[in-house]
Short mmCIF file of C-alpha atoms in Angstrom, two decimals:
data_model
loop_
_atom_site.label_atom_id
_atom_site.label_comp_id
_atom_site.label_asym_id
_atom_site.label_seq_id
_atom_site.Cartn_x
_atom_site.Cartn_y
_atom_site.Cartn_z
CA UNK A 1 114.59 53.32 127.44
CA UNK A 2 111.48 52.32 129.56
CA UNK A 3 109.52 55.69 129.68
CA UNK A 4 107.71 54.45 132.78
CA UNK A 5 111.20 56.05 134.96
CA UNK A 6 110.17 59.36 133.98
CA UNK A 7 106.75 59.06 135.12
CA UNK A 8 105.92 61.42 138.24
CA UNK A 9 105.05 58.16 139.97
CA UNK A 10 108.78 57.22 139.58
CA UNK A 11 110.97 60.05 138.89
CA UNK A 12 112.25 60.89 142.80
CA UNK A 13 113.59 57.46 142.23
CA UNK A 14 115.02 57.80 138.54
CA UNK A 15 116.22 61.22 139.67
CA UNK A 16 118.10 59.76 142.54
CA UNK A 17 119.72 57.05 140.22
CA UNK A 18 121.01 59.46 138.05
CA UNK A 19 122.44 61.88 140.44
CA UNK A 20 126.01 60.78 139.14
CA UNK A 21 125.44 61.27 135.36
CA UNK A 22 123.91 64.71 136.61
CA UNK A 23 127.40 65.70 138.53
CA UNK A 24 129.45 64.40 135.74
CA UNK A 25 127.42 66.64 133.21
CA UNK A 26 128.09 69.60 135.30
CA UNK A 27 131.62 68.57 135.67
CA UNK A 28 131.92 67.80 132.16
CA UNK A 29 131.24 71.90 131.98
CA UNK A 30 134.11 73.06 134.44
CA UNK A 31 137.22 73.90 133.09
CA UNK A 32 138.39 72.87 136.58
CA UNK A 33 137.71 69.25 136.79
CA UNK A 34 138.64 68.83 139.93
CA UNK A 35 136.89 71.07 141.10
CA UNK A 36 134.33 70.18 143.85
CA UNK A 37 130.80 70.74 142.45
CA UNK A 38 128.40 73.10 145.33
CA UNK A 39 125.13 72.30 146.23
CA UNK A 40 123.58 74.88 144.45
CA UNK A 41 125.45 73.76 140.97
CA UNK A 42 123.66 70.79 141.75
CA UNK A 43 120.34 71.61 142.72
CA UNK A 44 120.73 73.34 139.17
CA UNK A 45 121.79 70.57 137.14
CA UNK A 46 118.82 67.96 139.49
CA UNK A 47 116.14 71.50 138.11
CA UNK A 48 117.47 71.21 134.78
CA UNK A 49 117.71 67.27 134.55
CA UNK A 50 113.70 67.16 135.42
CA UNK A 51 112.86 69.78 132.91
CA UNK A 52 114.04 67.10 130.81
CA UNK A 53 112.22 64.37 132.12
CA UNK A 54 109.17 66.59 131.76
CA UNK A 55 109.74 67.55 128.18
CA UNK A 56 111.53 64.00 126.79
CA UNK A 57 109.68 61.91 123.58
CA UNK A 58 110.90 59.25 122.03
CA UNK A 59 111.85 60.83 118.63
CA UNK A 60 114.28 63.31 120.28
CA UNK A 61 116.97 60.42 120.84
CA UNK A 62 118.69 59.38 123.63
CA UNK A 63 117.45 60.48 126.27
CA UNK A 64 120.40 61.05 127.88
CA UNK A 65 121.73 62.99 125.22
CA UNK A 66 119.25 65.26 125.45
CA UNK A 67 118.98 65.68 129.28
CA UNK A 68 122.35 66.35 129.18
CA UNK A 69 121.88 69.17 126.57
CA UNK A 70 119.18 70.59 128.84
CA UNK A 71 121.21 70.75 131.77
CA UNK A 72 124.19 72.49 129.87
CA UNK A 73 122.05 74.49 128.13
CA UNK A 74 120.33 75.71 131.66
CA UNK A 75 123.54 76.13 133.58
CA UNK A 76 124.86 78.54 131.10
CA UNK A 77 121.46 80.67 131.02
CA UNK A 78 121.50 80.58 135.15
CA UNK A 79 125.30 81.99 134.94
CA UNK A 80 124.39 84.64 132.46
CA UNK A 81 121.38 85.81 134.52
CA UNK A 82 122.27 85.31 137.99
CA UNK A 83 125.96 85.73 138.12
CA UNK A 84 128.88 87.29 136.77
CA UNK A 85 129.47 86.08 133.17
CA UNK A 86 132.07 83.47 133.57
CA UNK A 87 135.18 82.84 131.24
CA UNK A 88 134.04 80.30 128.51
CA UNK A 89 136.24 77.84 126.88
CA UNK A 90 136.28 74.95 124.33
CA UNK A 91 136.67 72.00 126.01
CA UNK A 92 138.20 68.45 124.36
CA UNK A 93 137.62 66.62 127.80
CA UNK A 94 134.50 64.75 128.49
CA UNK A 95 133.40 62.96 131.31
CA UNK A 96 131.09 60.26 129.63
CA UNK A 97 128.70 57.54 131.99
CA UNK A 98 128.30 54.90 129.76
CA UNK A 99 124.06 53.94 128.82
CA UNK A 100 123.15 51.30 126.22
CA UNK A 101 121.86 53.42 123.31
CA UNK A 102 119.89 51.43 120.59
CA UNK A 103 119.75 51.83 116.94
CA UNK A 104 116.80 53.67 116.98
CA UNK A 105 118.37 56.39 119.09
CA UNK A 106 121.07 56.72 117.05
CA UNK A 107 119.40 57.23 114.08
CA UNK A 108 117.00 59.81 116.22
CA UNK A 109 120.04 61.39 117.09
CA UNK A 110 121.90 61.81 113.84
CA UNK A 111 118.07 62.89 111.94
CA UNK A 112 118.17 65.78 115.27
CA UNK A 113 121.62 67.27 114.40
CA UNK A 114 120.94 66.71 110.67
CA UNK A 115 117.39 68.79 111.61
CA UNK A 116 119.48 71.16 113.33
CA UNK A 117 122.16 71.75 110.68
CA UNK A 118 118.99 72.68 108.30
CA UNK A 119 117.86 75.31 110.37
CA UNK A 120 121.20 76.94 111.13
CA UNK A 121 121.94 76.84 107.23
CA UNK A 122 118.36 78.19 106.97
CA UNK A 123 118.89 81.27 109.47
CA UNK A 124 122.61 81.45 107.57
CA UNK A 125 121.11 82.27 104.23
CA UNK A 126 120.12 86.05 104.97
CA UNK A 127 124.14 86.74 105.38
CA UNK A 128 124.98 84.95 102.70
CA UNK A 129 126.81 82.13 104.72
CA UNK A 130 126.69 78.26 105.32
CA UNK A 131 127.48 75.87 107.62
CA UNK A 132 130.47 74.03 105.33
CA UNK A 133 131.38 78.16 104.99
CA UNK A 134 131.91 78.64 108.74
CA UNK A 135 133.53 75.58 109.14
CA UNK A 136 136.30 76.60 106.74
CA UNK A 137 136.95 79.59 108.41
CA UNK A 138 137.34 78.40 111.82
CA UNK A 139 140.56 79.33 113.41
CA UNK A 140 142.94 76.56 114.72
CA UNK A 141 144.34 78.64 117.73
CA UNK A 142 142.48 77.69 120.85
CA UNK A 143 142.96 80.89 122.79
CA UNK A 144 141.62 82.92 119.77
CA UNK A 145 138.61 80.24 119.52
CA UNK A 146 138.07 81.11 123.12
CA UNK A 147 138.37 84.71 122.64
CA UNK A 148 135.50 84.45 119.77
CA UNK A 149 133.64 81.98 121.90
CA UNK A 150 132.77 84.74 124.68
CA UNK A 151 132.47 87.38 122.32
CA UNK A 152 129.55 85.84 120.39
CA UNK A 153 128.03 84.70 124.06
CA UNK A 154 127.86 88.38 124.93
CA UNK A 155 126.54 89.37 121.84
CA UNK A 156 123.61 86.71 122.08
CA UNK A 157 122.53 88.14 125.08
CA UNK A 158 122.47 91.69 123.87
CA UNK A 159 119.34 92.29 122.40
CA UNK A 160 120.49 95.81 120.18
CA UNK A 161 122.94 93.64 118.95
CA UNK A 162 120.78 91.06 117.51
CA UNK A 163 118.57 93.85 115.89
CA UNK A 164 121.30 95.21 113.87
CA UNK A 165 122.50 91.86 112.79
CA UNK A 166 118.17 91.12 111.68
CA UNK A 167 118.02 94.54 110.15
CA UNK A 168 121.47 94.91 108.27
CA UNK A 169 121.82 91.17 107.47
CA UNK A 170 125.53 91.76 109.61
CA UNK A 171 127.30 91.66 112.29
CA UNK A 172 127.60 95.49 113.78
CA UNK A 173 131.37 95.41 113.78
CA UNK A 174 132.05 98.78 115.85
CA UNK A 175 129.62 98.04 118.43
CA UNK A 176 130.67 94.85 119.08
CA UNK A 177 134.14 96.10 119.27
CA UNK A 178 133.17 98.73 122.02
CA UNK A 179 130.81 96.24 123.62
CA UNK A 180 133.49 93.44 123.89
CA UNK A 181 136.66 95.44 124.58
CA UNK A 182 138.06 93.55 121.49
CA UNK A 183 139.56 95.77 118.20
CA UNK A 184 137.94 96.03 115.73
CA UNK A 185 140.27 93.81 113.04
CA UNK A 186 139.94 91.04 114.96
CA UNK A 187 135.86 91.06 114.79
CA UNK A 188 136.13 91.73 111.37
CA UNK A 189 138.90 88.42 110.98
CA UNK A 190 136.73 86.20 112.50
CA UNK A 191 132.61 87.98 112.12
CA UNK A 192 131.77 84.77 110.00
CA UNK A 193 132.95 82.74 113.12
CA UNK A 194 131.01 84.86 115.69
CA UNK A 195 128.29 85.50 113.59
CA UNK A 196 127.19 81.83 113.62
CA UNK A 197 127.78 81.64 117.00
CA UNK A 198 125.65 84.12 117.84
CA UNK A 199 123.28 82.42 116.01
CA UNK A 200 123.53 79.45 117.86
CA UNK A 201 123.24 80.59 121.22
CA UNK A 202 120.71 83.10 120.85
CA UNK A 203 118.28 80.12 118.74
CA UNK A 204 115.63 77.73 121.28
CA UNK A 205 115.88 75.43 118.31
CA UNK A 206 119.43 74.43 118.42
CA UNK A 207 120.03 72.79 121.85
CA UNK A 208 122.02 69.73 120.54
CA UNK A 209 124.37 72.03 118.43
CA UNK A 210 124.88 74.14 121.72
CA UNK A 211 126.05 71.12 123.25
CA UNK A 212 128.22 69.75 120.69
CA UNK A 213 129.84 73.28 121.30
CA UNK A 214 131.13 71.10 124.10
CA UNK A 215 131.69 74.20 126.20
CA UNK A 216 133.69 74.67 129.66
CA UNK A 217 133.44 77.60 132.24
CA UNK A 218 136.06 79.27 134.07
CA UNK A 219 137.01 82.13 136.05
CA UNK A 220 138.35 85.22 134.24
#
């Protein structure tokens, strides 16, 4: 990609152009497709998609992979601080605008979730966990994935929470329990599962494996 379009000279302009991959990124994130996107979900996305502009090099990829990482990533911070936290799902639908990616991106792109991998397996090691482990113990019922999916976006944002887990190399079963409103066998069926989640959401370092999370919001 010509890095001349994110210049401040021309990014009104390049901003403009890509007002449609913005929507469809934010759309991409509503478990309500149809849904009509507001003005401020936009001006959120158009903040978000800039940050990116601001912040882009070559060796992190596409650059539309990565912008639209950023603009997930920042639309889920903006709900957790300004709103009420929404209903999170895993979502299978995506919304893709096609852009010509070269090889060189690619291989960028695989090296960056490779990177990533590393450091989650790296912040894994203190609880005795990998990534092939959490894999494997992954449940296969969506409502249950959804159920762990807000549970460990709570938790991230819980600061006590993420103590205990630093300090006792675990997840603090209990307290998530009474935090969560969830019993206590089911955090203790699935801790592996929220435990890397946690991980994940609460790390700067991970953005691309937030958004391969491929996550939708709903209402309750």
């Amino acid at each position: 990609m010509d890095l001349n379009a994110l210049s401040k000279e021309n990014r009104n302009n390049f901003i403009n152009s890509n007002k449609t991959f913005i929507k469809n990124t934010i759309i991409e994130m509503q478990k309500d497709k149809s849904k009509e996107i507001s003005e401020e979900d936009l001006s959120i996305g158009i903040f978000a998609f800039n940050n990116a502009c601001n912040s882009y090099i070559v060796s992190m990829g596409s650059f539309y992979d990565y912008s639209k990482a950023v603009i997930k990533n920042h639309i889920l911070e903006y709900l957790w601080e300004f709103s009420n936290t929404p209903r999170l799902y895993f979502s299978n639908d995506k919304l893709e605008i096609p852009h010509e990616i070269n090889e060189a991106e690619k291989l960028a792109k695989n090296k960056i979730y490779a990177k990533e991998i590393g450091i989650l397996n790296e912040l894994l090691k203190p609880y005795n966990l990998a990534y092939i482990d959490i894999i494997k113990s992954c449940s296969y019922n969506k409502n249950i994935k959804d159920d762990i999916l807000n549970i460990a976006f709570l938790c991230s944002k819980e600061i006590f929470i993420l103590n205990l887990m630093e300090e006792n190399k675990d997840i603090p079963i209990e307290k998530i329990a009474l935090l969560t409103k969830y019993k206590v066998e089911f955090i203790e069926r699935w801790k592996n599962y929220i435990l890397a989640l946690i991980i994940i959401f609460s790390n700067n370092n991970l953005l691309y494996l937030k958004s391969y999370l491929n996550i939708s919001i709903g209402d309750e």
